[in-house]
Coordinates of C-alpha atoms in Angstrom, one line a residue:
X1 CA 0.0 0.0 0.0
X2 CA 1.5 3.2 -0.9
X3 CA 2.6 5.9 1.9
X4 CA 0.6 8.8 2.6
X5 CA 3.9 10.3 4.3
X6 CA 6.2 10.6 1.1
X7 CA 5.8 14.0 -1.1
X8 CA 6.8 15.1 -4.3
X9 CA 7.2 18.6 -4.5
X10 CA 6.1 18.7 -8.5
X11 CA 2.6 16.8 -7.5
X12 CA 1.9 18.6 -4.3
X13 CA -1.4 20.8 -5.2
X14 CA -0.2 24.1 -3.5
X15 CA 2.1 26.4 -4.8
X16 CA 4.3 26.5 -8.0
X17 CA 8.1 24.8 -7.3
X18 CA 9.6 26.1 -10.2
X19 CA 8.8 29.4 -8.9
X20 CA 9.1 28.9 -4.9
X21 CA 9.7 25.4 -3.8
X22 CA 9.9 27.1 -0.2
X23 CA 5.8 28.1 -0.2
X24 CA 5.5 23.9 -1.6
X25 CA 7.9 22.5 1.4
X26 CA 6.2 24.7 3.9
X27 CA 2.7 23.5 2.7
X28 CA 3.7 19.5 3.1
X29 CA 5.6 20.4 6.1
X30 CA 1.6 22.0 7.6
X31 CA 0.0 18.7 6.2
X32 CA 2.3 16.3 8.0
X33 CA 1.6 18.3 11.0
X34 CA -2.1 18.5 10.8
X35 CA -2.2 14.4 9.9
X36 CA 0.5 13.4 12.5
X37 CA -1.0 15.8 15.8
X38 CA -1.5 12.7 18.0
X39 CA 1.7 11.5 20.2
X40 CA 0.7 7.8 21.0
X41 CA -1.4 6.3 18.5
X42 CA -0.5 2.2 18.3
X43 CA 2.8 2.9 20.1
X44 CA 3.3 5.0 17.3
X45 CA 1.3 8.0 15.5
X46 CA 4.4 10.8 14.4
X47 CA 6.8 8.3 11.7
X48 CA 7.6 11.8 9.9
X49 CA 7.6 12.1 6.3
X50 CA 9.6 12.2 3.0
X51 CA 9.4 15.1 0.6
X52 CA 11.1 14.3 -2.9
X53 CA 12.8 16.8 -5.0
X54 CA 13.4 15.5 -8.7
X55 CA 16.0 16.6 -11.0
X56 CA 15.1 20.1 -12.0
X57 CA 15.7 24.1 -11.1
X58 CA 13.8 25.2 -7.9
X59 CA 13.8 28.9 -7.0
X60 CA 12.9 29.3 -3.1
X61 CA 11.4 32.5 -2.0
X62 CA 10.3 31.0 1.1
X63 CA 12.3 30.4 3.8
X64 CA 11.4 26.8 4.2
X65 CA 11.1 25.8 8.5
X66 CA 11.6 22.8 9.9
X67 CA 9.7 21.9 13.5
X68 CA 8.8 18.5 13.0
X69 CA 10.9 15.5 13.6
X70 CA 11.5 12.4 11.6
X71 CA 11.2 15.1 8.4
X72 CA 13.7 13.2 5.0
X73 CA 14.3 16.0 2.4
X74 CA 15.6 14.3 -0.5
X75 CA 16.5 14.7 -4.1
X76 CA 18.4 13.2 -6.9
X77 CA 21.6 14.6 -7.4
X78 CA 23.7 17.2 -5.5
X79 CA 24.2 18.8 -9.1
X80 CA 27.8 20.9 -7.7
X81 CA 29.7 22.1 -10.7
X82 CA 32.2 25.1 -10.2
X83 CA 30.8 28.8 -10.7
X84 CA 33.8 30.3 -9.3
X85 CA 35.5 28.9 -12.7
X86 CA 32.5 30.1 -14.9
X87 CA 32.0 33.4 -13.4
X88 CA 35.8 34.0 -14.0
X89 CA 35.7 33.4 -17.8
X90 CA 34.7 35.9 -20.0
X91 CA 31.4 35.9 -20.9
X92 CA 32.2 35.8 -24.6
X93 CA 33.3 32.2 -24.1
X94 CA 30.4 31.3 -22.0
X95 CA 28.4 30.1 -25.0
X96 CA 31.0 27.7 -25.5
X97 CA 30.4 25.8 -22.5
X98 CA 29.1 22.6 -21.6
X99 CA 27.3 24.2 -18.8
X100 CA 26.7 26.8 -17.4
X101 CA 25.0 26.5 -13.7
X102 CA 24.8 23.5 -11.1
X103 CA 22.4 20.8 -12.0
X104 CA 20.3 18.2 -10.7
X105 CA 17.8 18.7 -7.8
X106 CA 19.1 22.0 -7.4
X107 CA 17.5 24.9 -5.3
X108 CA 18.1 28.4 -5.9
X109 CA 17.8 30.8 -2.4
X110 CA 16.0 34.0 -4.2
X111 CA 15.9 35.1 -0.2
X112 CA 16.2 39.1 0.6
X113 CA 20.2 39.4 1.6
X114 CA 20.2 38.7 5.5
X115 CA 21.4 41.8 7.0
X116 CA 24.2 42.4 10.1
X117 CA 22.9 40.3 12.8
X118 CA 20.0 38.8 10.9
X119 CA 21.9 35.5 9.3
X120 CA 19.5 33.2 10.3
X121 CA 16.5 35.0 7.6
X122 CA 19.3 34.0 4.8
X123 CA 18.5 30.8 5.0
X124 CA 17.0 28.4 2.7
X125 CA 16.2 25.9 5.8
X126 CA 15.8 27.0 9.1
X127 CA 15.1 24.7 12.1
X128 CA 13.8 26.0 15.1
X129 CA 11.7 24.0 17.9
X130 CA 11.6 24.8 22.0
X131 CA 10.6 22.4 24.9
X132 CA 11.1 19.0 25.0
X133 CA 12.1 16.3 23.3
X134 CA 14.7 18.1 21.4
X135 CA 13.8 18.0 17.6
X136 CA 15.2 15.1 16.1
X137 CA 16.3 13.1 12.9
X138 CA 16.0 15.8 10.1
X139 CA 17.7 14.8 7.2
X140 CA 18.7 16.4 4.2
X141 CA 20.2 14.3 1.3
X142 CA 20.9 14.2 -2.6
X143 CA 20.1 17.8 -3.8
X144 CA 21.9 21.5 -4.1
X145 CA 21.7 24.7 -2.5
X146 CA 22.9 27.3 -4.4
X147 CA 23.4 30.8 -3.7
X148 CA 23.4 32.0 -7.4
X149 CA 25.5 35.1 -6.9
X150 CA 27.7 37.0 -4.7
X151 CA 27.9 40.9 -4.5
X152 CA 29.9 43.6 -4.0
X153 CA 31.8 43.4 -0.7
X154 CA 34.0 46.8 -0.5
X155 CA 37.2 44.8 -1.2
X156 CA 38.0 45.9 -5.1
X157 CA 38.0 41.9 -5.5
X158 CA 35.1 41.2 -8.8
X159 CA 31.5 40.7 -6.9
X160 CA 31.9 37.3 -7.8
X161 CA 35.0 36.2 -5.9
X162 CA 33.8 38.0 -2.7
X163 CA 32.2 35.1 -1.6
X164 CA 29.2 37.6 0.5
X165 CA 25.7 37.2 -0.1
X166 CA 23.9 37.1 3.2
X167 CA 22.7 33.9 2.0
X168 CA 23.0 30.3 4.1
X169 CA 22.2 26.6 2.8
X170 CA 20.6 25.4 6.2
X171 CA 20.2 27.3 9.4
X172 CA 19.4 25.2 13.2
X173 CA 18.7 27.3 15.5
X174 CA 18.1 25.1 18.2
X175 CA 19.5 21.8 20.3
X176 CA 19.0 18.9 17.8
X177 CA 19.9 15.2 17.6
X178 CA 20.6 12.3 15.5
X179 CA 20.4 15.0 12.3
X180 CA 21.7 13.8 8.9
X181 CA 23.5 15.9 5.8
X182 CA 24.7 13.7 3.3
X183 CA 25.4 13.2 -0.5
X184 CA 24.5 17.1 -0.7
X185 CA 25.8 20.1 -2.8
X186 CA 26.0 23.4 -1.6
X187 CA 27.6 26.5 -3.8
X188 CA 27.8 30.1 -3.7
X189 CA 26.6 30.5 0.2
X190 CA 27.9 32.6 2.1
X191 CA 26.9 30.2 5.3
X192 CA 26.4 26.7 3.9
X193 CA 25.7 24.6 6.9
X194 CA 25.4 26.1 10.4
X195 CA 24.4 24.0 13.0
X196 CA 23.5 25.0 16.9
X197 CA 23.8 22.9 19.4
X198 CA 24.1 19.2 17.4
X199 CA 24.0 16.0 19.7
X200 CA 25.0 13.0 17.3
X201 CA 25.3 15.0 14.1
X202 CA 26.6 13.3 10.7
X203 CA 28.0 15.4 7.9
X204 CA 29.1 12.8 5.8
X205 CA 30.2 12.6 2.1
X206 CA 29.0 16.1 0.7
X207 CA 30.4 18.9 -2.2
X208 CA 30.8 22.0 0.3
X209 CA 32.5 24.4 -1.8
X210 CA 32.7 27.6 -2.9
X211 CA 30.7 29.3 0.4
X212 CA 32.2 32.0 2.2
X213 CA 31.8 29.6 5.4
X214 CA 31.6 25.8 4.8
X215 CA 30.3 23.8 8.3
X216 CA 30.1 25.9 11.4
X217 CA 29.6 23.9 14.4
X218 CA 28.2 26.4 16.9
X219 CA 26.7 27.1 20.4
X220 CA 27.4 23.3 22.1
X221 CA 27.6 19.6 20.6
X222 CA 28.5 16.1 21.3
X223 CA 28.9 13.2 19.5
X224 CA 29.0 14.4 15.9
X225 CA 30.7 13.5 13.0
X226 CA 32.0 15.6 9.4
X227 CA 33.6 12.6 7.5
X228 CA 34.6 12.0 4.1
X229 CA 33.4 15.5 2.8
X230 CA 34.9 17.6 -0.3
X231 CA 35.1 21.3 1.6
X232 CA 36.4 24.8 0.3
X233 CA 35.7 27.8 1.9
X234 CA 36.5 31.5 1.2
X235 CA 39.3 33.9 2.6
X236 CA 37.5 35.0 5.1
X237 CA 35.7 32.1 6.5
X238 CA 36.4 28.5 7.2
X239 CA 36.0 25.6 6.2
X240 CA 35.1 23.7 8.8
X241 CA 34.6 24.9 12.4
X242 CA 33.7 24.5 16.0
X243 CA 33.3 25.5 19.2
X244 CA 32.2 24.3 22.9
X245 CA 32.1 20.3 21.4
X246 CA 33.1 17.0 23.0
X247 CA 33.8 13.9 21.0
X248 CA 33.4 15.5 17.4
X249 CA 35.4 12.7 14.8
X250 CA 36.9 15.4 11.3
X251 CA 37.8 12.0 9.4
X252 CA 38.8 11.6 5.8
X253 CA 37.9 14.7 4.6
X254 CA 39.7 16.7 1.6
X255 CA 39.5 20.3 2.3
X256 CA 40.6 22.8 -0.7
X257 CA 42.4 25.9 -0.4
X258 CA 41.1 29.4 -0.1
X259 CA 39.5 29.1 3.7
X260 CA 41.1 31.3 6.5
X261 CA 41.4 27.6 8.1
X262 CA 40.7 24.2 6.8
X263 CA 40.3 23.2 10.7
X264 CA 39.7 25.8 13.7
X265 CA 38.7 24.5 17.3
X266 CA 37.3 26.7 19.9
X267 CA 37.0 24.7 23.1
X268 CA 36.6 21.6 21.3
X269 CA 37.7 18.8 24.0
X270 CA 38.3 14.9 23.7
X271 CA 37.8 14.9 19.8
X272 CA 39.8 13.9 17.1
X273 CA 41.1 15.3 13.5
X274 CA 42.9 12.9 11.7
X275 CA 42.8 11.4 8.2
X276 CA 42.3 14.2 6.4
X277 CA 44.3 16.1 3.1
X278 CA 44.4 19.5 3.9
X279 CA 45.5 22.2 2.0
X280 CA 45.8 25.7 1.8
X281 CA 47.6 29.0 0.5
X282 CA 48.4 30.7 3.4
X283 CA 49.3 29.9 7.3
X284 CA 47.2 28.8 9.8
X285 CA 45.4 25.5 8.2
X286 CA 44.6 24.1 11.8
X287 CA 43.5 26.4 15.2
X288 CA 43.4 24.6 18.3
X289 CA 42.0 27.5 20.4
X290 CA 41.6 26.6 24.1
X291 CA 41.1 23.0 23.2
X292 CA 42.4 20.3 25.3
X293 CA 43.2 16.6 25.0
X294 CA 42.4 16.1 21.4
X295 CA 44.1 13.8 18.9
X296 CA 45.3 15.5 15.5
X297 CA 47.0 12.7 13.5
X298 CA 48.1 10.7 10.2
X299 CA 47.1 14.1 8.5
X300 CA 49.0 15.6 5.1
X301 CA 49.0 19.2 5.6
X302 CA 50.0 21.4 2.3
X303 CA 50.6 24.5 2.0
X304 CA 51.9 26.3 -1.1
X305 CA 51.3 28.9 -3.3
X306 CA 47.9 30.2 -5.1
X307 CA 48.3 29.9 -8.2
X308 CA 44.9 31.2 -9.5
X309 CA 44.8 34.5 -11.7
X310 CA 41.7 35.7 -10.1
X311 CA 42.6 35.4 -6.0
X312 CA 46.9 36.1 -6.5
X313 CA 47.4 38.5 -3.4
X314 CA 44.0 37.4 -1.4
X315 CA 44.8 35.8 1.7
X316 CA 43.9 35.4 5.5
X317 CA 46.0 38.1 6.5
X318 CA 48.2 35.7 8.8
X319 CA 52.2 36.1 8.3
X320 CA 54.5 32.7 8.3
X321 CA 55.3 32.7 12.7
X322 CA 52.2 31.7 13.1
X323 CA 52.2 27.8 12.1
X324 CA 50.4 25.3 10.0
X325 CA 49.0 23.8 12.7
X326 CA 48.7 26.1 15.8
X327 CA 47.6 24.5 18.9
X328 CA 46.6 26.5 22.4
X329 CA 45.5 24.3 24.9
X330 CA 46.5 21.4 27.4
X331 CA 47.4 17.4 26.6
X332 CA 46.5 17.6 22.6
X333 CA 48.5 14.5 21.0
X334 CA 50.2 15.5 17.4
X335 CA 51.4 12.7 15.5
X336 CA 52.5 11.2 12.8
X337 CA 52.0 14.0 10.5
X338 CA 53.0 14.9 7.2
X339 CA 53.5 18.5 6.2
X340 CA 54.7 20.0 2.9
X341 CA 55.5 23.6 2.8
X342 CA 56.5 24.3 -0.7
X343 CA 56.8 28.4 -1.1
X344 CA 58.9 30.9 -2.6
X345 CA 61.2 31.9 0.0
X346 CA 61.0 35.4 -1.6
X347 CA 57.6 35.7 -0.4
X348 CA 57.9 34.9 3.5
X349 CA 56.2 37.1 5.8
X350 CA 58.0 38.7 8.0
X351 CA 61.1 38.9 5.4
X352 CA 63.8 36.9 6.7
X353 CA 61.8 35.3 9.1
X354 CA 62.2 31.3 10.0
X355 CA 58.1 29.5 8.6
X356 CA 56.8 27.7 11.8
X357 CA 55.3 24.6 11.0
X358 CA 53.5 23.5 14.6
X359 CA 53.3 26.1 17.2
X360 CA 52.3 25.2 21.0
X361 CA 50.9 29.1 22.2
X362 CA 49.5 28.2 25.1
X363 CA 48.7 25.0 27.8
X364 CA 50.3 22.1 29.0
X365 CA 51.3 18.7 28.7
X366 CA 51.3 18.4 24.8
X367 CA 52.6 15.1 23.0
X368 CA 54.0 16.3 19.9
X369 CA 55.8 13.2 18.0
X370 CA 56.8 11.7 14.7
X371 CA 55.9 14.6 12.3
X372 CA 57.5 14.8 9.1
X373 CA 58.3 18.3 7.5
X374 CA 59.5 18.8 4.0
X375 CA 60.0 22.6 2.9
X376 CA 60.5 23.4 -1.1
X377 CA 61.9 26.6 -2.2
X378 CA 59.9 27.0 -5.8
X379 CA 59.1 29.4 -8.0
X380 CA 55.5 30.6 -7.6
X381 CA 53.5 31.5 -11.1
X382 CA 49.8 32.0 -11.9
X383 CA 47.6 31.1 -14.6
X384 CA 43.9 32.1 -15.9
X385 CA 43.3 28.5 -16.1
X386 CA 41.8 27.5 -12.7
X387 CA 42.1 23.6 -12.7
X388 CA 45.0 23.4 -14.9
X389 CA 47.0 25.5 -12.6
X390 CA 46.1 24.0 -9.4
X391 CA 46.6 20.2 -11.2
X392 CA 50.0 21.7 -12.3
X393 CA 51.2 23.1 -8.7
X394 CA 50.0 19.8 -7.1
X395 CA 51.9 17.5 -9.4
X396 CA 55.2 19.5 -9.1
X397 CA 58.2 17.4 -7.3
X398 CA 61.1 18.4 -9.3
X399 CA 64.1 18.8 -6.9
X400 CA 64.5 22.2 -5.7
X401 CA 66.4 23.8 -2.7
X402 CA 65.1 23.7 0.6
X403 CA 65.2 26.0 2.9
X404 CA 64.9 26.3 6.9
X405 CA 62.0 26.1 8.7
X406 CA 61.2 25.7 12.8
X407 CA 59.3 22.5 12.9
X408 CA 57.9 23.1 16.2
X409 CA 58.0 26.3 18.6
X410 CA 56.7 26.2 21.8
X411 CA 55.9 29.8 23.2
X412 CA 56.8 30.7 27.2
X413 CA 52.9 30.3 28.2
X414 CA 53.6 26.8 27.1
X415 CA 54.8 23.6 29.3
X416 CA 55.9 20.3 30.3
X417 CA 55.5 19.4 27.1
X418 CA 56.9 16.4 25.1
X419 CA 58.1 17.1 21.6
X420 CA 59.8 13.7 19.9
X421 CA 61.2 13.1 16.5
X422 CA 59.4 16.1 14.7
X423 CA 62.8 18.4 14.1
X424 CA 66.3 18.1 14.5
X425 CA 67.9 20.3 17.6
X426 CA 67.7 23.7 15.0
X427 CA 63.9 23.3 14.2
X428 CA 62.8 23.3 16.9
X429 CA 62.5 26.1 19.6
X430 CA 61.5 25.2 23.1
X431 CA 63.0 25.7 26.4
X432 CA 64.7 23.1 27.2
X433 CA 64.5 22.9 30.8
X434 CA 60.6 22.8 30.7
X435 CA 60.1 21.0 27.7
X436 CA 61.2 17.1 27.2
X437 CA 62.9 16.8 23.9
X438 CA 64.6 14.3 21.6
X439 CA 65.4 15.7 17.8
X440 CA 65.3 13.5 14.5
X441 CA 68.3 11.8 14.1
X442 CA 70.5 13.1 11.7
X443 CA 72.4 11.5 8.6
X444 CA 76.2 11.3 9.4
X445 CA 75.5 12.1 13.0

């Protein structure tokens, strides 16, 4: 017997999708209500719904709002294809492409810009519910959220590579549990996925890209998960980020340049980063900001130069003493590591300074051990050609000149620390006396 609880948004009889699929969710979201208003019906009575988005272009004028549990939106396709790379060729040659926007269940937020203090009414999805049980098992899966445009920012940077729009994928407001973002698409956002408050949160296996903020973990959490997800944020914003959480697992992810960080903690305890290609074109990949006992390991870490026409001179403002990987806080363990750091020593910030790969700012008891730095002095060019140049930088090993580097520094508000095999006696800078140490060997020594 077919289910009354699944919805397609092209045979629901209110509203017009193609024109605001927001005004069609909201109107399934009111029937489910209305049909499921009884608590305890057969040990049962609230199962939640499914509302279907086929392949197709959906303009949302609606803010769509989520208070039910047990609610499955789902489409067919996360449809991500780059509009960075199509709004930076000239339009003369646009007629030439293949394509031209994202495809396949694909939602375009026509929202008002949110203004200062207002982000929340820029999004496309926003879940709110008070009292008790917390709202539970909302899922979102298989379709795109696309921010169409960015505008003008002040910077002098092209409107389109401003990466501001006032404009977020999906908004919870409130303490949530068990909820699920996966297979999705989400482009040309400034906010893509922020998230209040999560309890057993999965973020798992989506194209994040392109948003001036990727996944912001706010408020509180526990329990959560971002695994196995393609991230790139903007200059100003980061690609994945968290605060006030216990337990969260950043796993396999590949996270692409461009993001002030690929990873920043903010009193993030007992958790773990590890697995994961990161890369970016500036310092300060991963923040540990009063963040204590958490495991960052068997990561590769890249930083070098970018090599895009369009964002040459853009960065996160961040000069080379800061670190790669910059870690305040008390018994974080920081192994087995790789880290590439392949610049033109020309361009070092401060000139003449030493890079600093791991910097301890602050804390106690950190176990730092087994890391494995290699710094290449190269050339740095540029070239119109987004993937071709970024293919071309990546696959560069020819031998070139090192240079020096501190592999670890350990600031005076940082102690009793143990920092093993992760720099010979030069690279790294630590007092001695309140710092155990023991350098990479050395050939001939």
């Amino acid at each position: 017997m077919p289910s009354n609880n699944c919805y397609d948004v092209t045979t629901w009889p209110v509203g017009n999708p193609a024109k605001d699929v927001g005004e069609v969710i909201n109107s399934i979201i009111a029937d489910v209500k209305e049909r499921q208003a009884a608590t305890d019906v057969n040990d049962g009575g609230k199962p939640g719904a499914v509302i279907y988005i086929p392949p197709g272009d959906y303009h949302l004028r609606t803010q769509v709002v989520i208070d039910v549990s047990f609610l499955r939106i789902e489409g067919s396709g996360h449809g991500f294809t780059s509009s960075s790379i199509r709004h930076n060729v000239p339009e003369d040659e646009w007629p030439d492409l293949h394509e031209l926007w994202p495809g396949g269940s694909r939602i375009i937020v026509d929202l008002p810009p949110a203004e200062n203090g207002e982000e929340a009414k820029g999004a496309a999805f926003y879940i709110e519910r008070s009292g008790s049980p917390r709202i539970s098992s909302v899922e979102f899966s298989n379709f795109c959220i696309d921010g169409l445009h960015f505008v003008p920012d002040g910077s002098g940077l092209k409107a389109e590579n401003t990466y501001v729009n006032g404009k977020t994928g999906i908004y919870a407001a409130t303490a949530n549990d068990s909820f699920r973002v996966t297979g999705m698409g989400f482009v040309y956002l400034e906010n893509a996925l922020t998230i209040y408050n999560a309890d057993a949160l999965s973020i798992h296996d989506n194209f994040i890209a392109e948003c001036g903020s990727c996944i912001e973990l706010r408020g509180w959490g526990q329990a959560s998960k971002i695994t196995d997800n393609l991230v790139g944020a903007g200059p100003k914003g980061h690609s994945i980020y968290a605060e006030n959480h216990g337990g969260l697992l950043i796993t396999a992810n590949n996270v692409f340049p461009r993001g002030a960080s690929s990873v920043h903690l903010n009193g993030v305890t007992r958790s773990s980063v590890t697995n994961n290609r990161l890369h970016s074109f500036y310092p300060g990949l991963v923040v540990l900001a009063e963040s204590s006992e958490n495991l960052v390991a068997t990561n590769h870490f890249l930083r070098d130069h970018e090599p895009w026409t369009p964002f040459v001179g853009v960065d996160n403002g961040l000069d080379d003493l800061n670190g790669l990987l910059r870690v305040g806080g008390s018994n974080n363990t920081v192994v087995n590591n790789h880290f590439s750091e392949v610049i033109d020593s020309e361009s070092i910030r401060p000139a003449g300074a030493t890079p600093v790969i791991i910097r301890l700012t602050a804390g106690v008891g950190n176990f730092v051990s087994n890391n494995h730095v290699v710094a290449k002095d190269v050339h740095s060019t540029s070239s119109d050609s987004c993937f071709e140049a970024q293919v071309d930088a990546l696959l560069t090993t020819e031998e070139s000149e090192g240079f020096a580097v501190t592999a670890v520094m350990v600031d005076p508000a940082s102690s009793r620390n143990t920092i093993l095999d992760s720099g010979s006696d030069a690279q790294v800078i630590a007092d001695r006396a309140v710092n155990a140490f023991r350098a990479t060997p050395s050939i001939g020594f």
